Coordinates of C-alpha atoms (C1' of nucleotides) in Angstrom, one line a residue:
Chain A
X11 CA 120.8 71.1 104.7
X12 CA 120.1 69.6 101.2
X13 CA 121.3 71.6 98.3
X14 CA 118.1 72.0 97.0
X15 CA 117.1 73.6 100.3
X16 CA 120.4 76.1 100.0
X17 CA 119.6 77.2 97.2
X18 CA 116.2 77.7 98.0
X19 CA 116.6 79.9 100.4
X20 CA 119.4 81.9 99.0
X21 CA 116.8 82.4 95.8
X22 CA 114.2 83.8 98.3
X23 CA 116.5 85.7 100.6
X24 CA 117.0 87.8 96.8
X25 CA 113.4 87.4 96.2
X26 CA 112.5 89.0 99.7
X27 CA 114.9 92.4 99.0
X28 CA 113.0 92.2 95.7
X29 CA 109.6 92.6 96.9
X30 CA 110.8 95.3 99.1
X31 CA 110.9 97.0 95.6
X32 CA 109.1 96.4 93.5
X33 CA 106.3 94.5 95.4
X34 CA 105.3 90.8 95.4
X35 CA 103.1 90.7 92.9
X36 CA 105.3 92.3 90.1
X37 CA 108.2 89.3 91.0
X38 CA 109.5 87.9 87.4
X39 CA 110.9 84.6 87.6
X40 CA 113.5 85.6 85.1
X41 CA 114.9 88.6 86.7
X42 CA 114.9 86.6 90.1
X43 CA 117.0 83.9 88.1
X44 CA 119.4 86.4 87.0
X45 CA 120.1 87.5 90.3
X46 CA 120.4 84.2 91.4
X47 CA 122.8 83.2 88.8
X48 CA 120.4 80.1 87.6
X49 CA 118.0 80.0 84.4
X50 CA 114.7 80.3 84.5
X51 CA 113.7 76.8 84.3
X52 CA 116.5 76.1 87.2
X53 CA 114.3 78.5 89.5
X54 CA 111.3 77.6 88.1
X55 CA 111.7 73.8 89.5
X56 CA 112.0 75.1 92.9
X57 CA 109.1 76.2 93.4
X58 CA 106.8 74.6 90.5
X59 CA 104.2 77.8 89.9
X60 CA 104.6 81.2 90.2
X61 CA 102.2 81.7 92.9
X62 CA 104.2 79.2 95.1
X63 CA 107.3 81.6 94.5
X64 CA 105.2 84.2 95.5
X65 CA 103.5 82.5 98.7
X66 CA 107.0 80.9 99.6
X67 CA 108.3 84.8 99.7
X68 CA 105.5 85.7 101.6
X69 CA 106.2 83.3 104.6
X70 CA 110.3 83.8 104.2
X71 CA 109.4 87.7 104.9
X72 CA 107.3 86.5 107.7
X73 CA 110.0 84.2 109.3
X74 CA 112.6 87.3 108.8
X75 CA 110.1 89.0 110.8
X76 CA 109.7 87.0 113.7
X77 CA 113.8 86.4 114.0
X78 CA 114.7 89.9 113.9
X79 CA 112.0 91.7 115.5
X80 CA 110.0 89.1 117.7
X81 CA 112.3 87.1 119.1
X82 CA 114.7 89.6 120.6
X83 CA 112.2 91.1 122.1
X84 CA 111.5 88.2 124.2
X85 CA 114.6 88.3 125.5
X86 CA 113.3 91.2 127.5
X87 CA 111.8 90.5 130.5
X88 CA 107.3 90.3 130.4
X89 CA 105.7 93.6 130.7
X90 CA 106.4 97.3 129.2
X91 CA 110.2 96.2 128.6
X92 CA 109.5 93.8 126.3
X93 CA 106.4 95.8 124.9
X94 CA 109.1 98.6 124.5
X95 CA 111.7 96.0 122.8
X96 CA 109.4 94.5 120.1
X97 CA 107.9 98.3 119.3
X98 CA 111.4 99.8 119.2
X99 CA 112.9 96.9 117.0
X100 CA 109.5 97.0 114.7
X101 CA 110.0 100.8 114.1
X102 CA 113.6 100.4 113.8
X103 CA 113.6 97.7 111.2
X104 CA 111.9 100.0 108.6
X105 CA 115.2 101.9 108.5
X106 CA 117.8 99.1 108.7
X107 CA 119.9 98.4 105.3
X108 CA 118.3 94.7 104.7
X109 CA 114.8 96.4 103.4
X110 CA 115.9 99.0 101.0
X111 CA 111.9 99.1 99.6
X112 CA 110.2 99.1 102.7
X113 CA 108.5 96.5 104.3
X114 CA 107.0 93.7 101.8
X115 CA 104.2 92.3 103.7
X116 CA 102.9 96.0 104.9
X117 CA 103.2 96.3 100.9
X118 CA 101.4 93.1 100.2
X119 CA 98.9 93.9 102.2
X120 CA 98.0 96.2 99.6
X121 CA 98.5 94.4 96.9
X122 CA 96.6 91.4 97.5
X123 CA 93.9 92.7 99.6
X124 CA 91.3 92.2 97.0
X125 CA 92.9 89.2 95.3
X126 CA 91.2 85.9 97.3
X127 CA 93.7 82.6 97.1
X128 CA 96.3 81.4 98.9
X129 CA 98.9 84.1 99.1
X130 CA 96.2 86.6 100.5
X131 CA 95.1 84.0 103.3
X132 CA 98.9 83.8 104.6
X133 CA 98.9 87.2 104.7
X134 CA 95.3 87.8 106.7
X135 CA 97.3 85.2 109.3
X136 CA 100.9 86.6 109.6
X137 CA 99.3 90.1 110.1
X138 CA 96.5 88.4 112.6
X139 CA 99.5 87.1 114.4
X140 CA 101.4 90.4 114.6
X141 CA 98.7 92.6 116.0
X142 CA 97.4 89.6 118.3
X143 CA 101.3 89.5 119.2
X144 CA 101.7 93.3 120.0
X145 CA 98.2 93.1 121.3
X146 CA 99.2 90.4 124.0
X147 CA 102.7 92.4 125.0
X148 CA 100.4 95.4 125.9
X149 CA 98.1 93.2 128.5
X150 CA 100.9 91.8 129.9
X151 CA 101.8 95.3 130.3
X152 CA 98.5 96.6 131.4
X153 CA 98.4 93.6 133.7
X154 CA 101.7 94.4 135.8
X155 CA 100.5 97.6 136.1
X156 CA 102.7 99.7 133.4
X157 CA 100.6 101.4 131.3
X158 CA 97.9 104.3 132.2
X159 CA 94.6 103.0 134.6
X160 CA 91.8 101.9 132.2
X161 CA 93.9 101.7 129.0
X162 CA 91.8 100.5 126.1
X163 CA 94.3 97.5 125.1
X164 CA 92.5 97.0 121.9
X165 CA 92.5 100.6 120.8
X166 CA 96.4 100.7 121.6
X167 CA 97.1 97.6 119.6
X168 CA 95.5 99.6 116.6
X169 CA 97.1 102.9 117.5
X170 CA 100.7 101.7 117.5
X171 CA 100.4 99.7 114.4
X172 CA 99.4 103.0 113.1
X173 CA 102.3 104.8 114.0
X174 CA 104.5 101.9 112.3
X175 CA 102.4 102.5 109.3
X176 CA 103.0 106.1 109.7
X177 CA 106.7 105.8 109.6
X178 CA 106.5 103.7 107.0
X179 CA 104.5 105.9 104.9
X180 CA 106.7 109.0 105.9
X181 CA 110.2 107.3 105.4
X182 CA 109.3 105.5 102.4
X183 CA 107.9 108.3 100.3
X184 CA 107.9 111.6 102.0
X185 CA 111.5 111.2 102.9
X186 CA 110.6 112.5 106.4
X187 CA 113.5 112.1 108.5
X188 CA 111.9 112.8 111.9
X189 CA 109.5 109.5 110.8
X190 CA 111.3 106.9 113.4
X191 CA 111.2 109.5 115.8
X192 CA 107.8 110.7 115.8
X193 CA 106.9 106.6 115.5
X194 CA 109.0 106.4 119.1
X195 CA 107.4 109.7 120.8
X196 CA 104.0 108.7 120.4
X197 CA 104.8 105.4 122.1
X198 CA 105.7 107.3 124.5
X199 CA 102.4 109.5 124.4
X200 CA 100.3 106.5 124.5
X201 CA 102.0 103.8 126.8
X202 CA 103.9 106.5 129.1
X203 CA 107.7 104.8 128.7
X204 CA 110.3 107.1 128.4
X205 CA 110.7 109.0 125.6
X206 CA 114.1 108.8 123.4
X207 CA 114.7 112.2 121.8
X208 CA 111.9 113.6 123.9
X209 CA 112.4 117.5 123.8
X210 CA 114.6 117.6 120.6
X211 CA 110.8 117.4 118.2
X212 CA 111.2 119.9 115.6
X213 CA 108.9 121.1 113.3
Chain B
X22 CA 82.8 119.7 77.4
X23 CA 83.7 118.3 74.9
X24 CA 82.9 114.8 73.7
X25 CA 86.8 114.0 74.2
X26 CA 86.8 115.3 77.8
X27 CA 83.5 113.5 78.6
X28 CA 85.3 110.1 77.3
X29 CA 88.0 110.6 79.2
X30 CA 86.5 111.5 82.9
X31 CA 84.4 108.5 82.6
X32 CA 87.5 106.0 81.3
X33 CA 89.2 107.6 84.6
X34 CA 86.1 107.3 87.2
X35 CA 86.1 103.4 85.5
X36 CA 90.1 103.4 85.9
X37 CA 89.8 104.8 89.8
X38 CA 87.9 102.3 91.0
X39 CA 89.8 99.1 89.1
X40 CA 92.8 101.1 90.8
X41 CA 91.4 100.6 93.8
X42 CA 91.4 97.0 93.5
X43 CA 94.0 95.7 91.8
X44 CA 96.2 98.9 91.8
X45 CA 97.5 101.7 89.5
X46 CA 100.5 99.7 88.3
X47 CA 98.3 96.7 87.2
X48 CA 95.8 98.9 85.2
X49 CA 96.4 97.3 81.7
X50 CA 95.1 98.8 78.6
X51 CA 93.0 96.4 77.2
X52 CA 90.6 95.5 80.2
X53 CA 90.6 99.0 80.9
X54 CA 89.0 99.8 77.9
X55 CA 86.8 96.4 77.7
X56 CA 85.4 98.3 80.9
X57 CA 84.8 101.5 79.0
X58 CA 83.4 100.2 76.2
X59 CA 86.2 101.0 73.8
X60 CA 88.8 99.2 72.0
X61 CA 92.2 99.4 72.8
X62 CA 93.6 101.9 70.6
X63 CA 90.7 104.3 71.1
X64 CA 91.1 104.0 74.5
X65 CA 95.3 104.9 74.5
X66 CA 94.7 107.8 71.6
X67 CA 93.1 109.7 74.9
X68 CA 96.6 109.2 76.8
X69 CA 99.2 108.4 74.4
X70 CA 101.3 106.3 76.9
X71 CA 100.6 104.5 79.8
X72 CA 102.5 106.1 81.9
X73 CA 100.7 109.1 81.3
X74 CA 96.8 106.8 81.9
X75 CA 98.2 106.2 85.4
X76 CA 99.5 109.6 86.0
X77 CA 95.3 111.0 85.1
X78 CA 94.3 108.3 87.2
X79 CA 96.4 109.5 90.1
X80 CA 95.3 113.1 89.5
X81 CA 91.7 111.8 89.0
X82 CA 91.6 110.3 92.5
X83 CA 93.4 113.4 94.1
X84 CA 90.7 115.4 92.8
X85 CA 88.3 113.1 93.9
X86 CA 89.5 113.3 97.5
X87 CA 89.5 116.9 97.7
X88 CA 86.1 117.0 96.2
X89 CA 84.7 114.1 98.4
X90 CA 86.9 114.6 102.0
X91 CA 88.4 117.9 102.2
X92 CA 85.5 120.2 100.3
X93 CA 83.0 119.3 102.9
X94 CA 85.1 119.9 105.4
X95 CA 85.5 123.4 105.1
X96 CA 82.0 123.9 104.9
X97 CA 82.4 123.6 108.9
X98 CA 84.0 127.1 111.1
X99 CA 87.4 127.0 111.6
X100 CA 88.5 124.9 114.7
X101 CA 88.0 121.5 116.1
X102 CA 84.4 121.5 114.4
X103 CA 86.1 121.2 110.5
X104 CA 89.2 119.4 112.0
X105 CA 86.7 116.3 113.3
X106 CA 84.6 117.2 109.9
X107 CA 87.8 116.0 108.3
X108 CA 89.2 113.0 109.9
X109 CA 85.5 111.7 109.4
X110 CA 85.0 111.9 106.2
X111 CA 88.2 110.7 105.7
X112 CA 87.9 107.3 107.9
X113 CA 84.4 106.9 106.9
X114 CA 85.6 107.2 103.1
X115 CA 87.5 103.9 103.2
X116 CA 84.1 102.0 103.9
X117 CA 81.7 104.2 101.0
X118 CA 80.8 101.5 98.0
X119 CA 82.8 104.2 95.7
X120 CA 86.2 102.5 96.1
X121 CA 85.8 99.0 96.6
X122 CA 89.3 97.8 96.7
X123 CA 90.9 100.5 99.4
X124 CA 92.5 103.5 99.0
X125 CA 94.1 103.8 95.1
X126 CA 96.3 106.6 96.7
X127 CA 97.3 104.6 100.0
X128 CA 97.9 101.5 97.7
X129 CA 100.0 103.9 95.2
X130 CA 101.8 104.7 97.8
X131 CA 103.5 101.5 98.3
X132 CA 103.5 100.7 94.7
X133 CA 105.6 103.5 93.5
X134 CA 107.6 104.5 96.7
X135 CA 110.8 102.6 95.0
X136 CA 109.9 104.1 91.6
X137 CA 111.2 107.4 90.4
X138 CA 109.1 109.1 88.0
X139 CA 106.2 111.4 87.7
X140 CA 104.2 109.2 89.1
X141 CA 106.3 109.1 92.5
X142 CA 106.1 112.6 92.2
X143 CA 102.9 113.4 92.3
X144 CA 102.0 111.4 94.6
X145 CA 104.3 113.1 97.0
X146 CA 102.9 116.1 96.2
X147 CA 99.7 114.8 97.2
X148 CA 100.4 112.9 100.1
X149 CA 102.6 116.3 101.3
X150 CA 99.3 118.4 100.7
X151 CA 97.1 116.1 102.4
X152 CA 99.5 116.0 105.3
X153 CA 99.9 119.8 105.3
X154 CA 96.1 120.2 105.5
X155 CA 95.5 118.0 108.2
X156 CA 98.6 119.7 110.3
X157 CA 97.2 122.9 109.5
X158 CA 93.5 122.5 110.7
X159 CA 95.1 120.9 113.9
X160 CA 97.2 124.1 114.5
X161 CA 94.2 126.2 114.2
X162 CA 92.0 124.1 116.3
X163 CA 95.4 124.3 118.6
X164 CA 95.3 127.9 118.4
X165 CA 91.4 127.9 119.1
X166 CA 92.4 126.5 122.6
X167 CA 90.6 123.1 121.4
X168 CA 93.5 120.5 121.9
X169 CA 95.1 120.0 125.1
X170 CA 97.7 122.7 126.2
X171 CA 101.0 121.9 124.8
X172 CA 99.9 119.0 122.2
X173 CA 102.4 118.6 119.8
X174 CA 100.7 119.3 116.5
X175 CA 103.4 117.4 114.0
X176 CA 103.2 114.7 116.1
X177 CA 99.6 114.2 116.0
X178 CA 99.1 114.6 112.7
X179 CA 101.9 112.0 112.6
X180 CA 99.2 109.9 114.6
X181 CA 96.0 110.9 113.3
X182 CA 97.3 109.7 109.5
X183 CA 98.5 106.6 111.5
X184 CA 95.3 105.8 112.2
X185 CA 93.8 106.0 108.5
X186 CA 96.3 103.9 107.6
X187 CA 95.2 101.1 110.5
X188 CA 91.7 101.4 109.8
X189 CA 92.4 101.2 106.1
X190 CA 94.2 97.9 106.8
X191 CA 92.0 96.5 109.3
X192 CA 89.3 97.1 107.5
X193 CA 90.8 96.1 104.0
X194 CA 93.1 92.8 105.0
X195 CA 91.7 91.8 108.3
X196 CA 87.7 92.0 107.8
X197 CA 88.1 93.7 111.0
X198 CA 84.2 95.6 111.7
X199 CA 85.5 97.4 114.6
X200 CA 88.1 99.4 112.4
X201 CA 85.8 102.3 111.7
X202 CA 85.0 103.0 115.2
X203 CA 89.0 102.1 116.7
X204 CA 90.0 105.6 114.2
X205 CA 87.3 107.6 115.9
X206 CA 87.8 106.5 119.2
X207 CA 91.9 106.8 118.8
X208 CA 91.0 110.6 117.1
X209 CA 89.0 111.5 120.4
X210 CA 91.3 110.0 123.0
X211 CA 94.3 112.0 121.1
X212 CA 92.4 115.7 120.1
X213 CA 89.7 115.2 123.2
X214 CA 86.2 115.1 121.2
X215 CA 83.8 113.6 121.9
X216 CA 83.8 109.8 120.9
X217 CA 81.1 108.0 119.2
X218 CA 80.3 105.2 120.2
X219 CA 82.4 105.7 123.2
X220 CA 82.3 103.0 125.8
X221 CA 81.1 100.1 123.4
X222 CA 84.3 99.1 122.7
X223 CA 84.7 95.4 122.6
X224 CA 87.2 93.3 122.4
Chain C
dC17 C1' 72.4 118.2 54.3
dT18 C1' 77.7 118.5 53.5
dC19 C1' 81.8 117.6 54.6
dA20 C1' 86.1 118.3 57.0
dA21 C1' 87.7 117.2 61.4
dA22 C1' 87.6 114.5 65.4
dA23 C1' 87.0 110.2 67.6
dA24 C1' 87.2 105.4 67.6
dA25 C1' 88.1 100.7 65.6
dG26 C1' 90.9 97.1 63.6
dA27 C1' 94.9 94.7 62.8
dA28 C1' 99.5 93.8 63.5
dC29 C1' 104.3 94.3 65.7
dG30 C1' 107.9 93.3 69.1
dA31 C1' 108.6 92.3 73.8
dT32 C1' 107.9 89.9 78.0
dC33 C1' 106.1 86.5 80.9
dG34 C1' 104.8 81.8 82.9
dT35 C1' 105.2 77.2 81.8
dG36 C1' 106.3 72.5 79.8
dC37 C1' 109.6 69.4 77.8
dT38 C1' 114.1 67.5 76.9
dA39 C1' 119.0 67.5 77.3
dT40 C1' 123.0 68.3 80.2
dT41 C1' 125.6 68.9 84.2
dT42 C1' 126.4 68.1 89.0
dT43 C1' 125.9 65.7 93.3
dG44 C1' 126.7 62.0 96.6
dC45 C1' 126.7 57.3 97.7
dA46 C1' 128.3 52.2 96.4
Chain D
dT18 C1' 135.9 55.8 90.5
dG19 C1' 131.3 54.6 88.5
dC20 C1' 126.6 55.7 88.2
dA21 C1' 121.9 56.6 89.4
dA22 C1' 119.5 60.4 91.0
dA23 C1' 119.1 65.1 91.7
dA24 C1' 119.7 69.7 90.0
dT25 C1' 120.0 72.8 86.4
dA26 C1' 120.2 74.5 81.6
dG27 C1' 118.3 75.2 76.9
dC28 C1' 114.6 75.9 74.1
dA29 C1' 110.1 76.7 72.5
dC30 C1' 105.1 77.5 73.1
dG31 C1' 101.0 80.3 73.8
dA32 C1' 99.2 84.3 76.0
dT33 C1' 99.2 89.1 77.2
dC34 C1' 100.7 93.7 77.0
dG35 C1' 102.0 98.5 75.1
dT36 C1' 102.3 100.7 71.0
dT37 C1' 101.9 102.0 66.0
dC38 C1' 99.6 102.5 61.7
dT39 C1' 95.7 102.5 58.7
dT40 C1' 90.8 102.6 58.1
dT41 C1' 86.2 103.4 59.4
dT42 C1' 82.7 105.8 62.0
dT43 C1' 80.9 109.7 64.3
dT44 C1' 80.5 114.5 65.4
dG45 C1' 79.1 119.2 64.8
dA46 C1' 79.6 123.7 62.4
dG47 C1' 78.4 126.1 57.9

DNA sequence: CTCAAAAAAGAACGATCGTGCTATTTTGCA
DNA sequence: TGCAAAATAGCACGATCGTTCTTTTTTGAG
């Protein structure tokens, strides 16, 4: 890989925890150069506008995304174990060290959802392809048989995105510490897998 | 009221609704008051800081969802009957023309969750009450004998706030037109009332 | 109507940001 | 090693923002 490329990426793996922050939109090129050890100029070539930094942030959160939650999952084998994996690993992300802000592009989603270009069109797609992704795992499901007789696979899809948003929302700022769990029972409640913790829910 | 106070509630109904769009942290000043019909310095003698703008505009939009979501509500006997009353009004909320850009509060939530301050604050406080209420009219519609034996009423509240926070996206990012009616079926399929527009779900 | 107090306007400041231009340093091949 | 090209730094600009200070307009009670 070029240098160019190197540091590339090592300026948006910084500008990725940023985001997790502060959010995409407030992004300064001159306190992502600082942390990057370059000037602002040096960063600023990279990427050539500001709303390229902020669109190439966008689709290195994405990638993240797909390599730490979406392809292990696969490794699982079709039906509710790899509907459990990719659920688990989604919910379980939102409390791993590499996010300290929460999840940027559940973030962006707010930010730019009334702001029409470029950066909000990437975003409409990557979430698209998430819920068409999680949507897909619980058919497969549905189809071998796994989840409850006449299970609305749509509604499900939109009910356990909820539950991440949930958890989100509750670990970010309510500090709720039962948030993961609560996130993995009602998995349980709607697609019937076994319930980690089941029994231990407190108030 | 005063002139002052008159000023002031209409500079915040003006500042709720650019909230909702673009977001309490991007609020500036000058368009704010471009919007009110006031200069800049008239428009920050009412606050003093604008810090303290977004705090009355948080405040502002509490209030309004008390006034707007949870007032009605109680208008309804205790039970399922004001818990439904509730969760309607507030999925049906996200689609009125009186906050065009989302949720400010939901959107807040995101903003500031990395960002200590009063703001943080009291939007904890909110979100906590909100929360609260919601958990509470589920326990007494529990208590009633209205929600399956043995529902766990943490957990659906848990759920039930999931799915304002899916519908709000769906709606919001995704254009999606069957978000509304995804909440209210996922609110009867997990508290058993009846579902509108049950059966006409698509794909 | 009078006039003091309240409310709003106007102008200017320092700071910060995105961006363009030019000079300097670094890289990698001949 | 020499040198062209790539990568980065330095610097300055116009714009925008929050804030302060002073002046002008508006309000409402006597």
């Amino acid at each position: 890989m070029s240098k160019k490329a190197l540091t590339r990426d090592a300026i948006l793996q910084q500008a990725v925890r940023s985001a997790s922050q502060i959010g995409i939109s407030r992004l300064t090129i001159g306190s992502l150069a600082e942390q990057s050890g370059l000037s602002k100029s040096g960063l600023f070539a990279h990427f050539g506008s500001k709303e390229a930094l902020q669109l190439a942030v966008v689709q290195a959160a994405q990638a993240q995304f797909v390599e730490e939650v979406v392809k292990p999952a696969f490794t699982q084998p079709r039906g509710m174990a790899r509907l459990h994996a990719l659920f688990h690993g989604w919910v379980m992300r939102l409390y791993a060290g590499s996010m300290p802000g929460g999840c940027p592009l559940l973030a962006a989603a707010y930010e730019f959802d009334d702001q029409p270009g470029a950066i909000r069109d990437a975003l409409v797609a990557g979430q698209r392809w998430q819920r068409d992704t999680l949507q897909r795992l619980l058919q497969e499901a549905h189809d071998a048989g796994e989840l409850a007789a006449g299970s609305n696979v749509p509604l499900l899809a939109f009910m356990l995105f909820g539950l991440i948003q949930s958890a989100h929302h509750d670990h970010q700022l309510l500090d709720n510490h039962h948030s993961a769990q609560l996130a993995l029972q009602g998995f349980a409640q709607l697609c019937g897998a076994p319930a980690p913790y089941a029994g231990q829910a407190g108030s």
